[in-house]
Tab-separated table of C-alpha atoms and ligand atoms in Angstrom:
chain	number	residue	atom	x	y	z
A	1	UNK	CA	0.001	-0.040	-0.020
A	2	UNK	CA	2.953	2.346	0.570
A	3	UNK	CA	3.210	4.167	-2.666
A	4	UNK	CA	5.507	6.941	-1.464
A	5	UNK	CA	8.705	6.060	-3.201
A	6	UNK	CA	7.185	4.505	-6.227
A	7	UNK	CA	5.900	5.887	-9.533
A	8	UNK	CA	2.118	5.970	-9.751
A	9	UNK	CA	0.233	5.060	-12.930
A	10	UNK	CA	-2.959	7.109	-13.296
A	11	UNK	CA	-5.293	8.848	-15.701
A	12	UNK	CA	-4.398	12.307	-17.106
A	13	UNK	CA	-5.977	14.567	-19.689
A	14	UNK	CA	-3.043	15.404	-22.004
A	15	UNK	CA	-2.824	18.371	-24.370
A	16	UNK	CA	-0.885	16.951	-27.394
A	17	UNK	CA	-1.588	19.647	-29.955
A	18	UNK	CA	-2.421	23.335	-29.239
A	19	UNK	CA	-6.111	23.972	-29.385
A	20	UNK	CA	-7.057	20.313	-29.909
A	21	UNK	CA	-9.263	18.431	-27.427
A	22	UNK	CA	-7.281	16.888	-24.482
A	23	UNK	CA	-6.805	13.159	-24.646
A	24	UNK	CA	-7.171	10.792	-21.690
A	25	UNK	CA	-3.986	8.880	-21.176
A	26	UNK	CA	-2.370	6.543	-18.756
A	27	UNK	CA	0.607	8.484	-17.354
A	28	UNK	CA	3.267	7.662	-14.995
A	29	UNK	CA	3.863	10.163	-12.176
A	30	UNK	CA	7.270	9.961	-10.635
A	31	UNK	CA	7.758	10.160	-6.796
A	32	UNK	CA	8.383	13.636	-5.397
A	33	UNK	CA	12.052	14.744	-5.285
A	34	UNK	CA	13.490	17.068	-2.630
A	35	UNK	CA	11.238	19.944	-1.790
A	36	UNK	CA	8.396	18.330	-3.771
A	37	UNK	CA	4.910	17.065	-2.844
A	38	UNK	CA	2.905	14.495	-4.652
A	39	UNK	CA	-0.756	15.324	-4.526
A	40	UNK	CA	-3.903	13.275	-5.154
A	41	UNK	CA	-6.177	15.600	-6.934
A	42	UNK	CA	-9.703	15.584	-5.827
A	43	UNK	CA	-11.095	18.233	-8.110
A	44	UNK	CA	-9.893	20.820	-10.543
A	45	UNK	CA	-11.437	23.638	-12.461
A	46	UNK	CA	-10.788	25.461	-15.707
A	47	UNK	CA	-9.460	28.954	-15.625
A	48	UNK	CA	-9.144	31.156	-18.754
A	49	UNK	CA	-5.413	31.091	-18.353
A	50	UNK	CA	-5.485	27.277	-19.225
A	51	UNK	CA	-7.462	28.164	-22.356
A	52	UNK	CA	-4.928	30.846	-23.346
A	53	UNK	CA	-1.969	28.444	-22.971
A	54	UNK	CA	-3.858	25.561	-24.513
A	55	UNK	CA	-4.351	27.552	-27.719
A	56	UNK	CA	-0.692	28.898	-27.735
A	57	UNK	CA	1.516	27.478	-30.412
A	58	UNK	CA	5.164	28.343	-30.411
A	59	UNK	CA	8.659	27.561	-29.589
A	60	UNK	CA	9.884	25.820	-27.401
A	61	UNK	CA	7.048	23.436	-27.763
A	62	UNK	CA	4.820	23.396	-24.696
A	63	UNK	CA	2.945	20.214	-25.617
A	64	UNK	CA	2.482	17.414	-24.824
A	65	UNK	CA	1.532	18.920	-21.539
A	66	UNK	CA	-0.746	18.492	-18.540
A	67	UNK	CA	-2.593	21.808	-18.106
A	68	UNK	CA	-4.729	22.937	-15.130
A	69	UNK	CA	-3.789	25.003	-12.179
A	70	UNK	CA	-6.993	25.512	-10.039
A	71	UNK	CA	-7.347	22.404	-7.877
A	72	UNK	CA	-7.656	20.898	-4.508
A	73	UNK	CA	-6.240	17.597	-3.326
A	74	UNK	CA	-4.630	15.519	-0.564
A	75	UNK	CA	-0.979	14.958	0.004
A	76	UNK	CA	-0.082	11.398	-0.993
A	77	UNK	CA	3.690	11.566	-0.298
A	78	UNK	CA	6.401	14.177	0.252
A	79	UNK	CA	10.084	14.355	-0.774
A	80	UNK	CA	13.067	15.202	1.320
A	81	UNK	CA	13.240	18.505	3.167
A	82	UNK	CA	9.442	18.918	3.064
A	83	UNK	CA	8.204	19.674	6.596
A	84	UNK	CA	5.376	21.991	5.938
A	85	UNK	CA	2.804	19.526	4.829
A	86	UNK	CA	2.315	15.850	5.616
A	87	UNK	CA	0.664	12.867	4.117
A	88	UNK	CA	-3.130	13.285	4.287
A	89	UNK	CA	-3.137	17.079	4.476
A	90	UNK	CA	-5.750	18.876	2.398
A	91	UNK	CA	-3.912	21.240	0.118
A	92	UNK	CA	-4.326	23.568	-2.779
A	93	UNK	CA	-1.547	23.979	-5.386
A	94	UNK	CA	-0.896	27.462	-6.561
A	95	UNK	CA	0.722	28.735	-9.770
A	96	UNK	CA	2.525	31.442	-7.778
A	97	UNK	CA	5.338	30.217	-5.509
A	98	UNK	CA	6.083	31.507	-2.024
A	99	UNK	CA	9.394	30.315	-0.865
A	100	UNK	CA	9.268	32.529	2.223
A	101	UNK	CA	12.885	33.541	2.113
A	102	UNK	CA	13.614	35.622	-0.956
A	103	UNK	CA	13.437	39.399	-0.993
A	104	UNK	CA	10.093	39.385	-2.639
A	105	UNK	CA	8.571	36.943	-0.175
A	106	UNK	CA	10.100	39.014	2.721
A	107	UNK	CA	8.602	42.201	1.348
A	108	UNK	CA	5.054	43.433	1.798
A	109	UNK	CA	5.203	45.128	-1.622
A	110	UNK	CA	5.643	42.007	-3.758
A	111	UNK	CA	4.123	38.478	-4.084
A	112	UNK	CA	6.328	37.595	-7.078
A	113	UNK	CA	8.552	35.022	-5.421
A	114	UNK	CA	12.095	34.987	-6.753
A	115	UNK	CA	13.440	32.277	-4.558
A	116	UNK	CA	13.114	29.267	-6.856
A	117	UNK	CA	15.812	28.703	-9.595
A	118	UNK	CA	14.787	30.408	-12.823
A	119	UNK	CA	14.703	27.340	-14.969
A	120	UNK	CA	12.159	26.356	-17.558
A	121	UNK	CA	9.042	28.224	-16.756
A	122	UNK	CA	6.295	26.130	-15.039
A	123	UNK	CA	8.595	23.183	-14.521
A	124	UNK	CA	9.968	21.772	-11.204
A	125	UNK	CA	13.005	23.573	-9.879
A	126	UNK	CA	15.495	21.071	-11.420
A	127	UNK	CA	13.854	21.690	-14.829
A	128	UNK	CA	12.837	18.119	-15.385
A	129	UNK	CA	9.219	16.678	-15.604
A	130	UNK	CA	7.642	14.144	-13.277
A	131	UNK	CA	5.197	13.028	-16.012
A	132	UNK	CA	5.636	10.632	-18.804
A	133	UNK	CA	3.221	8.457	-21.027
A	134	UNK	CA	2.989	5.055	-19.338
A	135	UNK	CA	3.099	3.257	-22.696
A	136	UNK	CA	6.214	4.934	-24.248
A	137	UNK	CA	8.007	6.741	-21.455
A	138	UNK	CA	7.926	9.895	-23.546
A	139	UNK	CA	8.053	12.942	-21.095
A	140	UNK	CA	5.066	15.279	-20.744
A	141	UNK	CA	5.532	18.984	-19.805
A	142	UNK	CA	4.298	20.450	-16.588
A	143	UNK	CA	2.218	23.610	-16.667
A	144	UNK	CA	2.526	26.685	-14.320
A	145	UNK	CA	4.170	24.622	-11.628
A	146	UNK	CA	0.931	22.770	-11.001
A	147	UNK	CA	-0.524	20.589	-13.731
A	148	UNK	CA	-3.857	19.461	-12.253
A	149	UNK	CA	-5.627	17.699	-15.038
A	150	UNK	CA	-4.335	14.438	-13.770
A	151	UNK	CA	-5.314	12.159	-10.873
A	152	UNK	CA	-1.899	12.700	-9.322
A	153	UNK	CA	0.569	15.589	-9.692
A	154	UNK	CA	3.939	16.589	-8.233
A	155	UNK	CA	4.248	20.206	-7.039
A	156	UNK	CA	7.089	22.079	-5.393
A	157	UNK	CA	6.350	22.661	-1.749
A	158	UNK	CA	6.703	26.495	-2.383
A	159	UNK	CA	3.510	26.157	-4.603
A	160	UNK	CA	1.462	24.201	-1.867
A	161	UNK	CA	-0.882	25.684	0.583
A	162	UNK	CA	-2.305	23.636	3.432
A	163	UNK	CA	-5.983	24.220	4.203
A	164	UNK	CA	-8.389	23.455	6.929
A	165	UNK	CA	-9.906	20.149	5.862
A	166	UNK	CA	-13.380	21.518	6.756
A	167	UNK	CA	-13.335	23.594	3.511
A	168	UNK	CA	-15.053	21.479	0.791
A	169	UNK	CA	-12.643	20.725	-1.986
A	170	UNK	CA	-14.797	22.265	-4.693
A	171	UNK	CA	-14.593	25.617	-2.793
A	172	UNK	CA	-10.879	25.339	-1.934
A	173	UNK	CA	-10.323	24.741	-5.582
A	174	UNK	CA	-11.734	28.228	-6.488
A	175	UNK	CA	-9.307	29.805	-3.985
A	176	UNK	CA	-6.260	28.370	-5.762
A	177	UNK	CA	-6.497	30.813	-8.609
A	178	UNK	CA	-9.457	32.876	-10.023
A	179	UNK	CA	-11.508	33.979	-7.046
A	180	UNK	CA	-8.500	34.697	-4.950
A	181	UNK	CA	-6.972	36.786	-7.722
A	182	UNK	CA	-10.139	38.949	-7.957
A	183	UNK	CA	-10.610	39.400	-4.302
A	184	UNK	CA	-6.879	40.087	-3.778
A	185	UNK	CA	-6.877	42.712	-6.561
A	186	UNK	CA	-9.558	44.795	-4.824
A	187	UNK	CA	-8.115	44.313	-1.455
A	188	UNK	CA	-4.309	44.422	-1.756
A	189	UNK	CA	-3.599	45.923	-5.153
A	190	UNK	CA	-6.130	48.676	-5.342
A	191	UNK	CA	-6.966	48.732	-1.642
A	192	UNK	CA	-10.360	50.237	-2.579
A	193	UNK	CA	-11.743	52.688	-0.170
A	194	UNK	CA	-15.356	52.921	1.024
A	195	UNK	CA	-17.475	55.136	-1.247
A	196	UNK	CA	-15.271	54.480	-4.235
A	197	UNK	CA	-16.423	54.130	-7.903
A	198	UNK	CA	-15.165	51.037	-9.741
A	199	UNK	CA	-15.314	49.712	-13.278
A	200	UNK	CA	-14.682	45.944	-13.859
A	201	UNK	CA	-13.927	44.878	-17.490
A	202	UNK	CA	-14.871	41.199	-18.040
A	203	UNK	CA	-17.335	39.413	-15.673
A	204	UNK	CA	-15.890	35.920	-15.579
A	205	UNK	CA	-14.847	34.414	-12.234
A	206	UNK	CA	-11.894	36.817	-11.967
A	207	UNK	CA	-13.885	39.958	-12.712
A	208	UNK	CA	-16.871	38.908	-10.470
A	209	UNK	CA	-14.501	38.193	-7.680
A	210	UNK	CA	-13.093	41.783	-8.094
A	211	UNK	CA	-16.733	43.019	-7.845
A	212	UNK	CA	-17.273	40.988	-4.703
A	213	UNK	CA	-13.959	42.283	-3.273
A	214	UNK	CA	-14.922	45.856	-4.086
A	215	UNK	CA	-18.326	45.470	-2.431
A	216	UNK	CA	-16.702	44.066	0.681
A	217	UNK	CA	-14.396	47.113	0.798
A	218	UNK	CA	-17.372	49.443	0.703
A	219	UNK	CA	-17.265	50.631	-3.003
A	220	UNK	CA	-20.409	52.558	-3.721
A	221	UNK	CA	-20.613	52.194	-7.481
A	222	UNK	CA	-19.405	49.094	-9.225
A	223	UNK	CA	-19.833	49.196	-12.953
A	224	UNK	CA	-19.502	45.713	-14.772
A	225	UNK	CA	-18.630	45.715	-18.362
A	226	UNK	CA	-19.137	42.569	-20.551
A	227	UNK	CA	-20.116	41.622	-24.005
A	228	UNK	CA	-22.167	38.730	-22.646
A	229	UNK	CA	-25.601	40.090	-21.525
A	230	UNK	CA	-26.053	37.015	-19.235
A	231	UNK	CA	-23.382	38.392	-17.012
A	232	UNK	CA	-25.681	41.173	-15.844
A	233	UNK	CA	-27.737	39.167	-13.408
A	234	UNK	CA	-24.923	37.133	-11.844
A	235	UNK	CA	-22.976	40.445	-11.662
A	236	UNK	CA	-25.685	42.030	-9.656
A	237	UNK	CA	-25.759	39.096	-7.269
A	238	UNK	CA	-21.983	39.562	-6.695
A	239	UNK	CA	-21.901	43.279	-6.249
A	240	UNK	CA	-22.108	45.245	-9.562
A	241	UNK	CA	-24.474	48.124	-9.309
A	242	UNK	CA	-24.481	49.045	-13.111
A	243	UNK	CA	-23.919	46.980	-16.211
A	244	UNK	CA	-22.530	48.142	-19.599
A	245	UNK	CA	-22.586	45.888	-22.604
A	246	UNK	CA	-20.285	47.480	-25.134
A	247	UNK	CA	-22.539	46.377	-27.906
A	248	UNK	CA	-25.464	48.436	-26.577
A	249	UNK	CA	-24.006	51.879	-26.423
A	250	UNK	CA	-24.096	52.917	-30.039
A	251	UNK	CA	-21.190	55.197	-31.175
A	252	UNK	CA	-19.968	55.910	-27.761
A	253	UNK	CA	-16.977	54.242	-26.112
A	254	UNK	CA	-17.157	52.434	-22.784
A	255	UNK	CA	-14.798	55.027	-21.300
A	256	UNK	CA	-17.173	57.803	-22.305
A	257	UNK	CA	-20.044	56.022	-20.659
A	258	UNK	CA	-18.046	55.231	-17.524
A	259	UNK	CA	-16.940	58.833	-17.272
A	260	UNK	CA	-20.571	60.011	-17.608
A	261	UNK	CA	-21.765	57.626	-14.952
A	262	UNK	CA	-19.079	58.545	-12.444
A	263	UNK	CA	-18.710	62.333	-13.213
A	264	UNK	CA	-15.221	62.107	-14.729
A	265	UNK	CA	-13.952	58.541	-14.402
A	266	UNK	CA	-13.887	55.609	-11.958
A	267	UNK	CA	-11.479	55.689	-9.051
A	268	UNK	CA	-10.443	52.103	-9.823
A	269	UNK	CA	-10.564	50.137	-13.071
A	270	UNK	CA	-9.861	46.426	-13.460
A	271	UNK	CA	-9.077	44.568	-16.646
A	272	UNK	CA	-10.107	40.829	-16.244
A	273	UNK	CA	-10.162	39.753	-19.909
A	274	UNK	CA	-6.623	39.741	-21.320
A	275	UNK	CA	-7.217	42.182	-24.274
A	276	UNK	CA	-4.670	44.956	-24.703
A	277	UNK	CA	-7.257	47.158	-26.273
A	278	UNK	CA	-9.601	46.652	-23.322
A	279	UNK	CA	-6.693	47.454	-20.984
A	280	UNK	CA	-6.331	50.835	-22.773
A	281	UNK	CA	-10.075	51.393	-22.576
A	282	UNK	CA	-10.010	50.530	-18.814
A	283	UNK	CA	-7.277	53.060	-18.346
A	284	UNK	CA	-9.151	55.764	-20.284
A	285	UNK	CA	-12.181	55.100	-17.916
A	286	UNK	CA	-10.136	55.967	-14.789
A	287	UNK	CA	-10.361	59.340	-13.232
A	288	UNK	CA	-7.652	61.880	-13.701
A	289	UNK	CA	-5.716	62.778	-10.574
A	290	UNK	CA	-5.786	59.455	-8.855
A	291	UNK	CA	-7.494	56.983	-11.038
A	292	UNK	CA	-5.855	53.467	-10.848
A	293	UNK	CA	-6.157	50.588	-13.398
A	294	UNK	CA	-5.245	47.089	-12.264
A	295	UNK	CA	-4.396	44.689	-15.180
A	296	UNK	CA	-5.224	41.106	-14.299
A	297	UNK	CA	-6.051	39.619	-17.836
A	298	UNK	CA	-3.433	37.415	-19.408
A	299	UNK	CA	-3.002	38.287	-23.145
A	300	UNK	CA	-1.533	35.621	-25.373
A	301	UNK	CA	1.203	37.555	-26.991
A	302	UNK	CA	3.575	40.410	-26.565
A	303	UNK	CA	1.164	43.029	-28.003
A	304	UNK	CA	1.939	46.347	-26.247
A	305	UNK	CA	-0.769	48.157	-24.370
A	306	UNK	CA	-1.024	51.642	-25.812
A	307	UNK	CA	-1.597	54.670	-23.642
A	308	UNK	CA	-0.864	58.317	-24.601
A	309	UNK	CA	1.853	59.557	-22.254
A	310	UNK	CA	-0.180	62.725	-21.703
A	311	UNK	CA	-2.821	60.654	-20.061
A	312	UNK	CA	-0.308	59.185	-17.635
A	313	UNK	CA	0.827	62.644	-16.759
A	314	UNK	CA	-2.639	63.368	-15.621
A	315	UNK	CA	-2.011	61.453	-12.398
A	316	UNK	CA	-3.443	58.069	-13.512
A	317	UNK	CA	-1.568	54.866	-12.989
A	318	UNK	CA	-1.609	51.339	-14.166
A	319	UNK	CA	-0.354	48.284	-12.362
A	320	UNK	CA	-0.459	44.679	-13.165
A	321	UNK	CA	-0.806	41.834	-10.768
A	322	UNK	CA	-0.455	38.150	-10.505
A	323	UNK	CA	-2.782	36.352	-8.010
A	324	UNK	CA	-4.202	39.684	-6.967
A	325	UNK	CA	-1.128	40.559	-4.988
A	326	UNK	CA	-1.858	37.728	-2.521
A	327	UNK	CA	0.754	35.695	-0.782
A	328	UNK	CA	-0.630	32.293	-1.269
A	329	UNK	CA	0.423	30.653	1.968
A	330	UNK	CA	-0.567	33.582	4.178
A	331	UNK	CA	-3.755	34.754	2.356
A	332	UNK	CA	-5.537	31.630	1.046
A	333	UNK	CA	-6.225	30.362	4.578
A	334	UNK	CA	-7.740	33.714	5.450
A	335	UNK	CA	-10.044	33.671	2.471
A	336	UNK	CA	-10.953	30.028	3.318
A	337	UNK	CA	-11.842	31.184	6.823
A	338	UNK	CA	-13.910	33.967	5.393
A	339	UNK	CA	-15.831	31.403	3.432
A	340	UNK	CA	-16.420	29.306	6.479
A	341	UNK	CA	-17.692	32.390	8.347
A	342	UNK	CA	-20.097	33.200	5.488
A	343	UNK	CA	-18.391	36.422	4.708
A	344	UNK	CA	-17.127	35.304	1.331
A	345	UNK	CA	-19.438	34.049	-1.451
A	346	UNK	CA	-17.959	31.172	-3.355
A	347	UNK	CA	-20.959	29.008	-4.167
A	348	UNK	CA	-22.207	31.305	-6.929
A	349	UNK	CA	-18.946	30.690	-8.847
A	350	UNK	CA	-19.566	27.037	-9.309
A	351	UNK	CA	-21.954	26.960	-12.219
A	352	UNK	CA	-21.136	23.414	-13.521
A	353	UNK	CA	-19.747	20.134	-12.280
A	354	UNK	CA	-18.673	17.208	-14.149
A	355	UNK	CA	-16.583	13.988	-14.121
A	356	UNK	CA	-12.952	14.021	-15.259
A	357	UNK	CA	-13.725	12.102	-18.466
A	358	UNK	CA	-15.887	15.082	-19.624
A	359	UNK	CA	-13.153	17.710	-19.263
A	360	UNK	CA	-13.275	18.836	-22.895
A	361	UNK	CA	-16.885	19.934	-22.247
A	362	UNK	CA	-15.500	22.349	-19.666
A	363	UNK	CA	-13.341	24.064	-22.337
A	364	UNK	CA	-16.451	24.424	-24.568
A	365	UNK	CA	-18.498	25.965	-21.675
A	366	UNK	CA	-15.809	28.477	-20.732
A	367	UNK	CA	-14.985	29.550	-24.330
A	368	UNK	CA	-18.670	29.886	-25.063
A	369	UNK	CA	-19.198	32.068	-22.038
A	370	UNK	CA	-21.590	29.688	-20.470
A	371	UNK	CA	-19.901	28.947	-17.210
A	372	UNK	CA	-17.935	30.733	-14.479
A	373	UNK	CA	-16.184	27.801	-12.967
A	374	UNK	CA	-16.758	24.202	-13.886
A	375	UNK	CA	-15.681	21.798	-11.189
A	376	UNK	CA	-14.055	18.698	-12.627
A	377	UNK	CA	-14.244	15.852	-10.208
A	378	UNK	CA	-11.728	12.973	-10.170
A	379	UNK	CA	-13.375	9.496	-10.165
A	380	UNK	CA	-14.763	8.736	-6.731
A	381	UNK	CA	-13.753	11.972	-5.089
A	382	UNK	CA	-17.168	13.690	-5.104
A	383	UNK	CA	-18.925	10.636	-3.601
A	384	UNK	CA	-16.307	10.541	-0.774
A	385	UNK	CA	-17.228	13.995	0.200
A	386	UNK	CA	-14.845	16.322	2.027
A	387	UNK	CA	-11.535	14.307	2.204
A	388	UNK	CA	-8.631	14.772	4.367
A	389	UNK	CA	-10.519	14.915	7.695
A	390	UNK	CA	-8.735	11.842	8.904
A	391	UNK	CA	-5.676	14.096	9.350
A	392	UNK	CA	-7.609	16.843	10.969
A	393	UNK	CA	-4.829	19.343	11.350
A	394	UNK	CA	-6.481	22.729	11.173
A	395	UNK	CA	-4.467	25.760	10.066
A	396	UNK	CA	-4.470	29.122	11.662
A	397	UNK	CA	-6.648	31.483	9.685
A	398	UNK	CA	-7.964	33.790	12.309
A	399	UNK	CA	-6.931	37.018	10.718
A	400	UNK	CA	-9.713	39.087	9.387
A	401	UNK	CA	-10.013	40.157	5.748
A	402	UNK	CA	-10.041	43.793	6.872
A	403	UNK	CA	-6.369	43.319	7.934
A	404	UNK	CA	-5.528	42.080	4.375
A	405	UNK	CA	-4.304	45.289	2.946
A	406	UNK	CA	-0.684	45.727	3.434
A	407	UNK	CA	-0.862	49.137	2.042
A	408	UNK	CA	-3.068	50.444	4.968
B	1	NAD	P1	-13.585	34.196	-18.285
B	1	NAD	O1	-13.416	33.621	-19.642
B	1	NAD	O2	-14.459	33.432	-17.434
B	1	NAD	O3	-14.157	35.622	-18.336
B	1	NAD	C1	-13.860	36.661	-19.283
B	1	NAD	C2	-15.067	37.540	-19.472
B	1	NAD	O4	-14.699	38.602	-20.360
B	1	NAD	C3	-16.245	36.891	-20.173
B	1	NAD	O5	-17.435	37.092	-19.347
B	1	NAD	C4	-16.359	37.488	-21.557
B	1	NAD	O6	-17.659	37.630	-22.020
B	1	NAD	C5	-15.832	38.918	-21.287
B	1	NAD	N1	-15.198	39.533	-22.447
B	1	NAD	C6	-14.402	39.010	-23.348
B	1	NAD	N2	-14.090	39.922	-24.228
B	1	NAD	C7	-14.580	41.034	-23.868
B	1	NAD	C8	-14.577	42.503	-24.339
B	1	NAD	N3	-13.827	42.744	-25.397
B	1	NAD	N4	-15.297	43.391	-23.708
B	1	NAD	C9	-16.077	42.945	-22.607
B	1	NAD	N5	-16.089	41.805	-22.087
B	1	NAD	C10	-15.321	40.808	-22.730
B	1	NAD	O7	-12.168	34.375	-17.827
B	1	NAD	P2	-11.625	34.211	-16.278
B	1	NAD	O8	-11.269	32.815	-15.915
B	1	NAD	O9	-12.466	35.107	-15.358
B	1	NAD	O10	-10.112	34.968	-16.485
B	1	NAD	C11	-10.139	36.367	-16.826
B	1	NAD	C12	-8.720	36.767	-17.220
B	1	NAD	O11	-7.922	36.839	-16.164
B	1	NAD	C13	-8.065	35.860	-18.227
B	1	NAD	O12	-7.269	36.664	-19.092
B	1	NAD	C14	-7.241	35.063	-17.421
B	1	NAD	O13	-6.104	34.504	-18.059
B	1	NAD	C15	-6.747	36.057	-16.336
B	1	NAD	N6	-6.236	35.543	-15.063
B	1	NAD	C16	-5.230	36.302	-14.544
B	1	NAD	C17	-4.831	35.823	-13.253
B	1	NAD	C18	-3.621	36.701	-12.696
B	1	NAD	O14	-3.019	36.202	-11.725
B	1	NAD	N7	-3.400	37.861	-13.134
B	1	NAD	C19	-5.345	34.775	-12.550
B	1	NAD	C20	-6.446	34.128	-13.196
B	1	NAD	C21	-6.907	34.506	-14.384
B	2	ZN	ZN1	-5.925	30.778	-13.206
């Protein structure tokens, strides 16, 4: 029964060709090396960043690869020098590392860990993969340091966050990327003040989490912008006060409408789409003097974002953020506790659930704008309910969300 030091054969959804459906394969997952953790995935979900990289062609070749980076699971085994988590712990893997020792991790001003060796992006610290095809031994690339579209994955301990096992896996999963990113952007990056006006561009899970975060911070006016009219109702439930569909405003630009609604521009604008033209439009929607635009969307190329320098001189600023400025190990447990205390809404974000074999349907739903987050359950995990309770180690997440902002 002790699998700790042995390779595990399991099922994985492999991306072989950019933009083509994932293929279910038997893969071999090597045991964790030093500083690594092997995780049994319970559930995973699809974020738009997976879709962006799934479509991406280019050199060096990224595929075959195992995509996926929003997930929750249980520690199956650990490598040498791993003391932070133990077998049986409930964990979420996170694409952003937190080594805890580098200048970035030690600073309140950054969450961009610089402590792991800068090797091949997304791969383990020694640059090699833990995945191969069981039939041929051919290696399979990791993705974003996580790779969760597999029954087992190996993740650097710097990318692992231990959670209270009382948080259901499908809710913990949401905290491993999209929802945390949006909430964090409102709290830590913008540090939205009560009474503020806000414009959120793109009402997917990230944008809707921004709206929720802004509402929690006491924003007075939260304008949601989306081409999909169905985002209006869900947006209202999560905090938006006004909705703009760019298709319904005739000759006017969105920034003109936002300026009209806010008397000169929003205090805070958030781009949650990944379009450089929308980033520029978000910037133009921000108020002169102090308007701040937070870019969260991941665009699939190197296209520059174009802003007239004069408009920057007018006191506006733009800042980009990964993971909403959150430090994963410190802040995810706080958000999880907020969920347990019913102060953070997560249930609305789960619009669909399906089995692992149907994973390609999740791509269809997300790209067609029909879902927010689709929870993809590994075989048997859903029936078993909240797993990891046998371990029962709770983690300390007593801090309040109001103490989240390190700019206060
Ligand atoms: P999503 O596909 O669920 O949502 C995107 C929304 O934008 C959809 O509602 C869509 O209708 C809308 N949209 C698309 N084009 C538009 C346009 N031109 N004008 C108005 N609305 C438009 O995506 P998501 O999972 O919420 O992710 C959003 C973005 O955030 C993606 O770019 C993703 O890669 C990125 N992301 C970034 C981070 C980070 O750390 N910075 C983390 C997670 C996701
Ligand atoms: Zn993501």
